[in-house]
mmCIF file of C-alpha atoms in Angstrom:
data_model
loop_
_atom_site.group_PDB
_atom_site.id
_atom_site.type_symbol
_atom_site.label_atom_id
_atom_site.label_comp_id
_atom_site.label_asym_id
_atom_site.label_seq_id
_atom_site.Cartn_x
_atom_site.Cartn_y
_atom_site.Cartn_z
ATOM 1 C CA UNK A 1 10.308 -31.664 -1.395
ATOM 2 C CA UNK A 2 13.212 -32.075 -3.185
ATOM 3 C CA UNK A 3 14.984 -35.267 -4.345
ATOM 4 C CA UNK A 4 18.815 -35.969 -4.441
ATOM 5 C CA UNK A 5 20.456 -38.645 -6.039
ATOM 6 C CA UNK A 6 23.282 -40.618 -3.962
ATOM 7 C CA UNK A 7 26.072 -42.953 -5.274
ATOM 8 C CA UNK A 8 26.997 -45.614 -2.770
ATOM 9 C CA UNK A 9 30.428 -47.364 -3.554
ATOM 10 C CA UNK A 10 30.358 -51.082 -3.115
ATOM 11 C CA UNK A 11 33.171 -53.642 -3.500
ATOM 12 C CA UNK A 12 33.238 -54.507 -6.987
ATOM 13 C CA UNK A 13 33.817 -50.666 -8.031
ATOM 14 C CA UNK A 14 30.175 -50.238 -9.228
ATOM 15 C CA UNK A 15 27.744 -47.498 -7.633
ATOM 16 C CA UNK A 16 24.528 -48.186 -6.599
ATOM 17 C CA UNK A 17 22.289 -45.001 -7.244
ATOM 18 C CA UNK A 18 19.712 -43.787 -4.106
ATOM 19 C CA UNK A 19 17.426 -41.012 -3.153
ATOM 20 C CA UNK A 20 17.974 -39.032 -0.344
ATOM 21 C CA UNK A 21 15.325 -36.360 0.837
ATOM 22 C CA UNK A 22 16.484 -32.827 1.155
ATOM 23 C CA UNK A 23 15.378 -31.440 4.560
ATOM 24 C CA UNK A 24 12.365 -28.874 4.738
ATOM 25 C CA UNK A 25 12.842 -25.429 5.530
ATOM 26 C CA UNK A 26 11.781 -24.866 9.051
ATOM 27 C CA UNK A 27 8.595 -23.338 9.832
ATOM 28 C CA UNK A 28 8.872 -20.728 12.551
ATOM 29 C CA UNK A 29 5.687 -19.636 14.514
ATOM 30 C CA UNK A 30 5.058 -16.283 15.482
ATOM 31 C CA UNK A 31 4.400 -15.132 19.192
ATOM 32 C CA UNK A 32 3.563 -12.019 20.488
ATOM 33 C CA UNK A 33 7.113 -11.027 21.282
ATOM 34 C CA UNK A 34 7.793 -11.859 17.771
ATOM 35 C CA UNK A 35 5.169 -9.753 16.355
ATOM 36 C CA UNK A 36 6.009 -6.573 18.288
ATOM 37 C CA UNK A 37 9.665 -7.128 16.815
ATOM 38 C CA UNK A 38 8.309 -7.136 13.361
ATOM 39 C CA UNK A 39 6.114 -4.608 13.756
ATOM 40 C CA UNK A 40 8.602 -2.226 14.968
ATOM 41 C CA UNK A 41 11.325 -3.041 12.257
ATOM 42 C CA UNK A 42 7.998 -2.610 9.757
ATOM 43 C CA UNK A 43 7.711 1.158 10.955
ATOM 44 C CA UNK A 44 11.371 1.877 10.845
ATOM 45 C CA UNK A 45 11.972 0.340 7.328
ATOM 46 C CA UNK A 46 8.492 1.299 5.589
ATOM 47 C CA UNK A 47 8.053 -0.754 3.293
ATOM 48 C CA UNK A 48 4.923 0.833 2.229
ATOM 49 C CA UNK A 49 6.393 4.404 1.004
ATOM 50 C CA UNK A 50 8.734 2.568 -1.323
ATOM 51 C CA UNK A 51 8.259 2.203 -5.186
ATOM 52 C CA UNK A 52 10.570 -1.150 -4.058
ATOM 53 C CA UNK A 53 8.473 -2.864 -1.418
ATOM 54 C CA UNK A 54 9.887 -6.256 -2.142
ATOM 55 C CA UNK A 55 13.369 -5.031 -1.348
ATOM 56 C CA UNK A 56 12.514 -3.585 1.782
ATOM 57 C CA UNK A 57 10.233 -6.400 2.851
ATOM 58 C CA UNK A 58 13.317 -8.411 2.290
ATOM 59 C CA UNK A 59 15.518 -6.350 4.113
ATOM 60 C CA UNK A 60 13.108 -6.489 7.109
ATOM 61 C CA UNK A 61 12.957 -10.193 7.001
ATOM 62 C CA UNK A 62 17.231 -10.429 6.984
ATOM 63 C CA UNK A 63 17.168 -7.845 10.255
ATOM 64 C CA UNK A 64 14.779 -10.005 12.067
ATOM 65 C CA UNK A 65 16.442 -13.271 11.211
ATOM 66 C CA UNK A 66 19.864 -11.629 12.655
ATOM 67 C CA UNK A 67 18.493 -10.357 15.426
ATOM 68 C CA UNK A 68 16.814 -13.909 16.373
ATOM 69 C CA UNK A 69 19.724 -15.924 14.996
ATOM 70 C CA UNK A 70 19.862 -17.726 18.574
ATOM 71 C CA UNK A 71 16.625 -18.676 18.341
ATOM 72 C CA UNK A 72 16.883 -20.111 14.764
ATOM 73 C CA UNK A 73 13.984 -18.112 13.862
ATOM 74 C CA UNK A 74 14.243 -17.637 9.984
ATOM 75 C CA UNK A 75 11.847 -15.415 8.375
ATOM 76 C CA UNK A 76 12.239 -14.319 4.482
ATOM 77 C CA UNK A 77 10.272 -11.423 2.686
ATOM 78 C CA UNK A 78 6.775 -13.275 2.051
ATOM 79 C CA UNK A 79 6.640 -14.306 5.698
ATOM 80 C CA UNK A 80 7.102 -10.783 7.055
ATOM 81 C CA UNK A 81 4.761 -9.742 4.587
ATOM 82 C CA UNK A 82 1.921 -12.007 4.941
ATOM 83 C CA UNK A 83 2.098 -11.902 9.061
ATOM 84 C CA UNK A 84 2.056 -8.004 8.801
ATOM 85 C CA UNK A 85 -1.183 -8.158 6.466
ATOM 86 C CA UNK A 86 -2.683 -10.754 8.988
ATOM 87 C CA UNK A 87 -2.143 -8.729 11.983
ATOM 88 C CA UNK A 88 -3.329 -5.523 10.134
ATOM 89 C CA UNK A 89 -6.733 -7.219 8.815
ATOM 90 C CA UNK A 90 -7.328 -8.639 12.496
ATOM 91 C CA UNK A 91 -6.858 -4.981 13.889
ATOM 92 C CA UNK A 92 -9.156 -3.361 11.034
ATOM 93 C CA UNK A 93 -11.831 -5.824 11.612
ATOM 94 C CA UNK A 94 -11.170 -5.643 15.849
ATOM 95 C CA UNK A 95 -10.661 -9.143 15.952
ATOM 96 C CA UNK A 96 -9.041 -8.175 19.259
ATOM 97 C CA UNK A 97 -9.458 -11.763 20.613
ATOM 98 C CA UNK A 98 -6.819 -13.035 17.650
ATOM 99 C CA UNK A 99 -4.389 -10.326 18.610
ATOM 100 C CA UNK A 100 -4.463 -11.331 22.122
ATOM 101 C CA UNK A 101 -3.786 -14.727 21.731
ATOM 102 C CA UNK A 102 -0.278 -16.126 23.137
ATOM 103 C CA UNK A 103 0.351 -12.816 24.827
ATOM 104 C CA UNK A 104 -0.178 -11.098 28.166
ATOM 105 C CA UNK A 105 -1.690 -7.571 28.372
ATOM 106 C CA UNK A 106 1.413 -5.855 28.180
ATOM 107 C CA UNK A 107 2.384 -7.178 25.303
ATOM 108 C CA UNK A 108 -0.972 -6.816 23.775
ATOM 109 C CA UNK A 109 -1.101 -2.990 24.429
ATOM 110 C CA UNK A 110 2.545 -2.610 22.826
ATOM 111 C CA UNK A 111 1.175 -4.749 19.496
ATOM 112 C CA UNK A 112 -2.064 -2.286 19.263
ATOM 113 C CA UNK A 113 0.237 0.993 19.358
ATOM 114 C CA UNK A 114 2.443 -0.592 17.151
ATOM 115 C CA UNK A 115 -0.487 -1.552 14.631
ATOM 116 C CA UNK A 116 -1.943 1.759 14.697
ATOM 117 C CA UNK A 117 1.306 3.216 13.483
ATOM 118 C CA UNK A 118 1.339 0.417 10.993
ATOM 119 C CA UNK A 119 -2.118 1.301 9.816
ATOM 120 C CA UNK A 120 -1.252 5.071 9.531
ATOM 121 C CA UNK A 121 1.577 4.483 7.106
ATOM 122 C CA UNK A 122 -0.563 2.110 5.120
ATOM 123 C CA UNK A 123 -3.065 4.870 4.848
ATOM 124 C CA UNK A 124 -0.675 7.473 4.050
ATOM 125 C CA UNK A 125 0.670 5.400 1.379
ATOM 126 C CA UNK A 126 -3.200 5.287 -0.190
ATOM 127 C CA UNK A 127 -3.461 8.807 -0.105
ATOM 128 C CA UNK A 128 -0.142 9.710 -1.995
ATOM 129 C CA UNK A 129 -0.963 7.044 -4.433
ATOM 130 C CA UNK A 130 -4.059 8.736 -5.216
ATOM 131 C CA UNK A 131 -2.408 12.331 -5.524
ATOM 132 C CA UNK A 132 -0.010 10.952 -8.043
ATOM 133 C CA UNK A 133 -2.851 9.040 -9.890
ATOM 134 C CA UNK A 134 -4.629 12.853 -9.838
ATOM 135 C CA UNK A 135 -1.511 14.536 -11.126
ATOM 136 C CA UNK A 136 -1.101 11.854 -13.980
ATOM 137 C CA UNK A 137 -4.690 12.083 -15.186
ATOM 138 C CA UNK A 138 -4.660 15.701 -15.319
ATOM 139 C CA UNK A 139 -1.740 15.625 -16.976
ATOM 140 C CA UNK A 140 -3.012 13.116 -19.522
ATOM 141 C CA UNK A 141 -6.171 15.154 -20.107
ATOM 142 C CA UNK A 142 -3.951 18.315 -20.795
ATOM 143 C CA UNK A 143 -1.768 16.692 -23.231
ATOM 144 C CA UNK A 144 -4.731 15.161 -25.164
ATOM 145 C CA UNK A 145 -6.565 18.520 -25.487
ATOM 146 C CA UNK A 146 -3.412 20.085 -26.781
ATOM 147 C CA UNK A 147 -2.587 17.139 -29.416
ATOM 148 C CA UNK A 148 -6.809 17.651 -30.321
ATOM 149 C CA UNK A 149 -6.128 21.420 -30.995
ATOM 150 C CA UNK A 150 -2.682 21.066 -32.834
ATOM 151 C CA UNK A 151 -3.612 17.749 -34.739
ATOM 152 C CA UNK A 152 -5.772 19.840 -37.418
ATOM 153 C CA UNK A 153 -2.757 22.177 -38.050
ATOM 154 C CA UNK A 154 -0.608 19.282 -38.951
ATOM 155 C CA UNK A 155 -3.121 18.082 -41.630
ATOM 156 C CA UNK A 156 -3.715 21.089 -43.349
ATOM 157 C CA UNK A 157 -2.260 21.432 -46.863
ATOM 158 C CA UNK A 158 0.731 23.653 -46.910
ATOM 159 C CA UNK A 159 0.323 25.259 -50.409
ATOM 160 C CA UNK A 160 3.511 27.186 -51.566
ATOM 161 C CA UNK A 161 3.900 28.959 -54.799
ATOM 162 C CA UNK A 162 7.521 28.974 -56.003
ATOM 163 C CA UNK A 163 8.706 31.796 -58.532
ATOM 164 C CA UNK A 164 10.855 30.670 -61.527
ATOM 165 C CA UNK A 165 12.892 33.104 -63.815
ATOM 166 C CA UNK A 166 11.738 30.742 -66.882
ATOM 167 C CA UNK A 167 9.190 32.115 -69.168
ATOM 168 C CA UNK A 168 5.534 30.370 -68.626
ATOM 169 C CA UNK A 169 2.923 29.775 -71.077
ATOM 170 C CA UNK A 170 -0.271 32.455 -70.556
ATOM 171 C CA UNK A 171 -2.270 28.864 -69.566
ATOM 172 C CA UNK A 172 0.294 28.237 -66.633
ATOM 173 C CA UNK A 173 0.131 31.947 -65.788
ATOM 174 C CA UNK A 174 -3.668 32.080 -65.360
ATOM 175 C CA UNK A 175 -4.034 28.739 -63.462
ATOM 176 C CA UNK A 176 -1.299 30.307 -60.960
ATOM 177 C CA UNK A 177 -3.653 33.614 -60.843
ATOM 178 C CA UNK A 178 -6.695 31.770 -59.692
ATOM 179 C CA UNK A 179 -4.895 29.332 -57.199
ATOM 180 C CA UNK A 180 -3.653 33.176 -55.530
ATOM 181 C CA UNK A 181 -7.080 34.239 -55.726
ATOM 182 C CA UNK A 182 -8.520 31.151 -54.489
ATOM 183 C CA UNK A 183 -8.975 30.661 -50.666
ATOM 184 C CA UNK A 184 -6.097 28.353 -49.005
ATOM 185 C CA UNK A 185 -6.529 26.031 -46.406
ATOM 186 C CA UNK A 186 -4.306 28.016 -44.146
ATOM 187 C CA UNK A 187 -7.530 30.325 -43.565
ATOM 188 C CA UNK A 188 -8.966 29.862 -40.157
ATOM 189 C CA UNK A 189 -12.574 27.902 -40.012
ATOM 190 C CA UNK A 190 -14.635 29.307 -37.701
ATOM 191 C CA UNK A 191 -16.741 25.845 -37.550
ATOM 192 C CA UNK A 192 -13.589 24.148 -36.733
ATOM 193 C CA UNK A 193 -12.644 26.611 -34.142
ATOM 194 C CA UNK A 194 -16.046 26.459 -32.417
ATOM 195 C CA UNK A 195 -15.622 22.652 -32.398
ATOM 196 C CA UNK A 196 -12.411 22.638 -30.510
ATOM 197 C CA UNK A 197 -13.355 25.272 -28.157
ATOM 198 C CA UNK A 198 -16.229 23.082 -27.167
ATOM 199 C CA UNK A 199 -13.829 19.790 -26.648
ATOM 200 C CA UNK A 200 -11.805 22.136 -24.479
ATOM 201 C CA UNK A 201 -14.375 23.091 -22.714
ATOM 202 C CA UNK A 202 -15.604 19.696 -21.976
ATOM 203 C CA UNK A 203 -12.616 18.534 -21.238
ATOM 204 C CA UNK A 204 -11.995 20.835 -18.523
ATOM 205 C CA UNK A 205 -15.242 20.400 -17.041
ATOM 206 C CA UNK A 206 -14.688 16.666 -16.868
ATOM 207 C CA UNK A 207 -11.496 16.930 -15.251
ATOM 208 C CA UNK A 208 -13.069 19.275 -12.619
ATOM 209 C CA UNK A 209 -15.738 16.984 -12.068
ATOM 210 C CA UNK A 210 -13.015 14.140 -11.506
ATOM 211 C CA UNK A 211 -11.068 16.334 -9.278
ATOM 212 C CA UNK A 212 -14.175 16.845 -7.322
ATOM 213 C CA UNK A 213 -15.305 13.329 -6.798
ATOM 214 C CA UNK A 214 -11.835 12.332 -5.845
ATOM 215 C CA UNK A 215 -11.636 14.986 -3.339
ATOM 216 C CA UNK A 216 -14.777 13.319 -1.796
ATOM 217 C CA UNK A 217 -13.294 9.589 -1.986
ATOM 218 C CA UNK A 218 -10.471 11.040 0.015
ATOM 219 C CA UNK A 219 -12.825 12.932 2.297
ATOM 220 C CA UNK A 220 -14.782 9.629 2.989
ATOM 221 C CA UNK A 221 -11.485 7.576 3.443
ATOM 222 C CA UNK A 222 -10.277 9.955 6.023
ATOM 223 C CA UNK A 223 -13.741 10.216 7.646
ATOM 224 C CA UNK A 224 -13.621 5.968 7.600
ATOM 225 C CA UNK A 225 -9.875 5.927 9.183
ATOM 226 C CA UNK A 226 -10.820 8.861 11.667
ATOM 227 C CA UNK A 227 -14.396 6.171 12.746
ATOM 228 C CA UNK A 228 -11.853 3.238 13.098
ATOM 229 C CA UNK A 229 -9.469 5.239 15.112
ATOM 230 C CA UNK A 230 -12.303 6.434 17.483
ATOM 231 C CA UNK A 231 -13.761 2.555 17.647
ATOM 232 C CA UNK A 232 -10.119 1.514 18.712
ATOM 233 C CA UNK A 233 -9.830 4.134 21.383
ATOM 234 C CA UNK A 234 -13.290 3.073 22.745
ATOM 235 C CA UNK A 235 -12.253 -0.625 22.419
ATOM 236 C CA UNK A 236 -8.835 0.585 24.606
ATOM 237 C CA UNK A 237 -10.865 2.342 27.071
ATOM 238 C CA UNK A 238 -13.187 -0.670 27.596
ATOM 239 C CA UNK A 239 -10.334 -2.731 28.084
ATOM 240 C CA UNK A 240 -8.926 -0.544 30.415
ATOM 241 C CA UNK A 241 -11.665 -0.378 32.743
ATOM 242 C CA UNK A 242 -11.744 -4.186 32.611
ATOM 243 C CA UNK A 243 -8.266 -4.182 33.797
ATOM 244 C CA UNK A 244 -8.816 -1.976 36.572
ATOM 245 C CA UNK A 245 -11.803 -3.757 37.525
ATOM 246 C CA UNK A 246 -9.717 -6.924 37.836
ATOM 247 C CA UNK A 247 -7.215 -5.525 39.904
ATOM 248 C CA UNK A 248 -10.037 -3.942 42.213
ATOM 249 C CA UNK A 249 -11.615 -7.299 42.712
ATOM 250 C CA UNK A 250 -7.939 -8.863 43.219
ATOM 251 C CA UNK A 251 -7.277 -6.162 45.862
ATOM 252 C CA UNK A 252 -10.682 -6.821 47.617
ATOM 253 C CA UNK A 253 -9.977 -10.851 47.593
ATOM 254 C CA UNK A 254 -6.771 -10.649 48.810
ATOM 255 C CA UNK A 255 -8.094 -8.335 51.696
ATOM 256 C CA UNK A 256 -10.696 -10.725 52.486
ATOM 257 C CA UNK A 257 -8.400 -13.717 52.602
ATOM 258 C CA UNK A 258 -5.976 -11.700 54.405
ATOM 259 C CA UNK A 259 -8.919 -10.960 57.398
ATOM 260 C CA UNK A 260 -9.744 -14.736 57.007
ATOM 261 C CA UNK A 261 -6.271 -15.476 57.833
ATOM 262 C CA UNK A 262 -6.254 -12.888 60.792
ATOM 263 C CA UNK A 263 -9.240 -14.668 62.419
ATOM 264 C CA UNK A 264 -7.743 -18.187 62.086
ATOM 265 C CA UNK A 265 -4.640 -17.098 63.785
ATOM 266 C CA UNK A 266 -6.752 -15.478 66.692
ATOM 267 C CA UNK A 267 -8.801 -18.677 66.951
ATOM 268 C CA UNK A 268 -5.587 -20.614 67.161
ATOM 269 C CA UNK A 269 -3.908 -18.454 69.904
ATOM 270 C CA UNK A 270 -7.065 -18.475 72.060
ATOM 271 C CA UNK A 271 -7.232 -22.068 71.876
#
């Protein structure tokens, strides 16, 4: 809470400093209708697929605030993101009583469908991020292998012999002849080549193993999503069956009440 200094004028010309409290930002409470508006806008803007999600969440908050201006419903990027994540957490944990709170069955059904779409957007974000990491790691491994292969060439001494037209002593000529006859560092070393080949083979095998592991993880993630979807579908069918059962009971009770009313009318008319 901010404190603001206020100067109060008095008769003798002096001013008296006082403090005033700035009003707090109004806290908003999401209803079922507000949740539906939020989820629709999240699906339309899709902050999960953006490289700047904060900017997209801010846009979502601005759009919702403008749409609900008459209700004085003001939300920012943080509030929209936290509310969406909370609803997704309820949905993933199948906490249906919390999702059904403060709303009708029709609004709950809409909210459930929208949360399913938002969950798919979040899952697509995870798959895309995994693919980018895989590509980055493969590029890094390939780059590292090339550096290890090319590094010895850079370290090799480059011995060049420059000939001059001046007369050289016999000793210098003999030394130059020995240098020419001696094996230079440019000649390939069979041991080093074999070592680099083994390193490259090891890196390739490790990259393949990591790729298989990532593919298995993605496959498991897809299976988990399918299981969640199946559970949600079963829960939806159960809720639909319960709704039909309630409607049938209500209809039977209405018919029973109508029969009782008809019997009472007949008795009244006979009497």
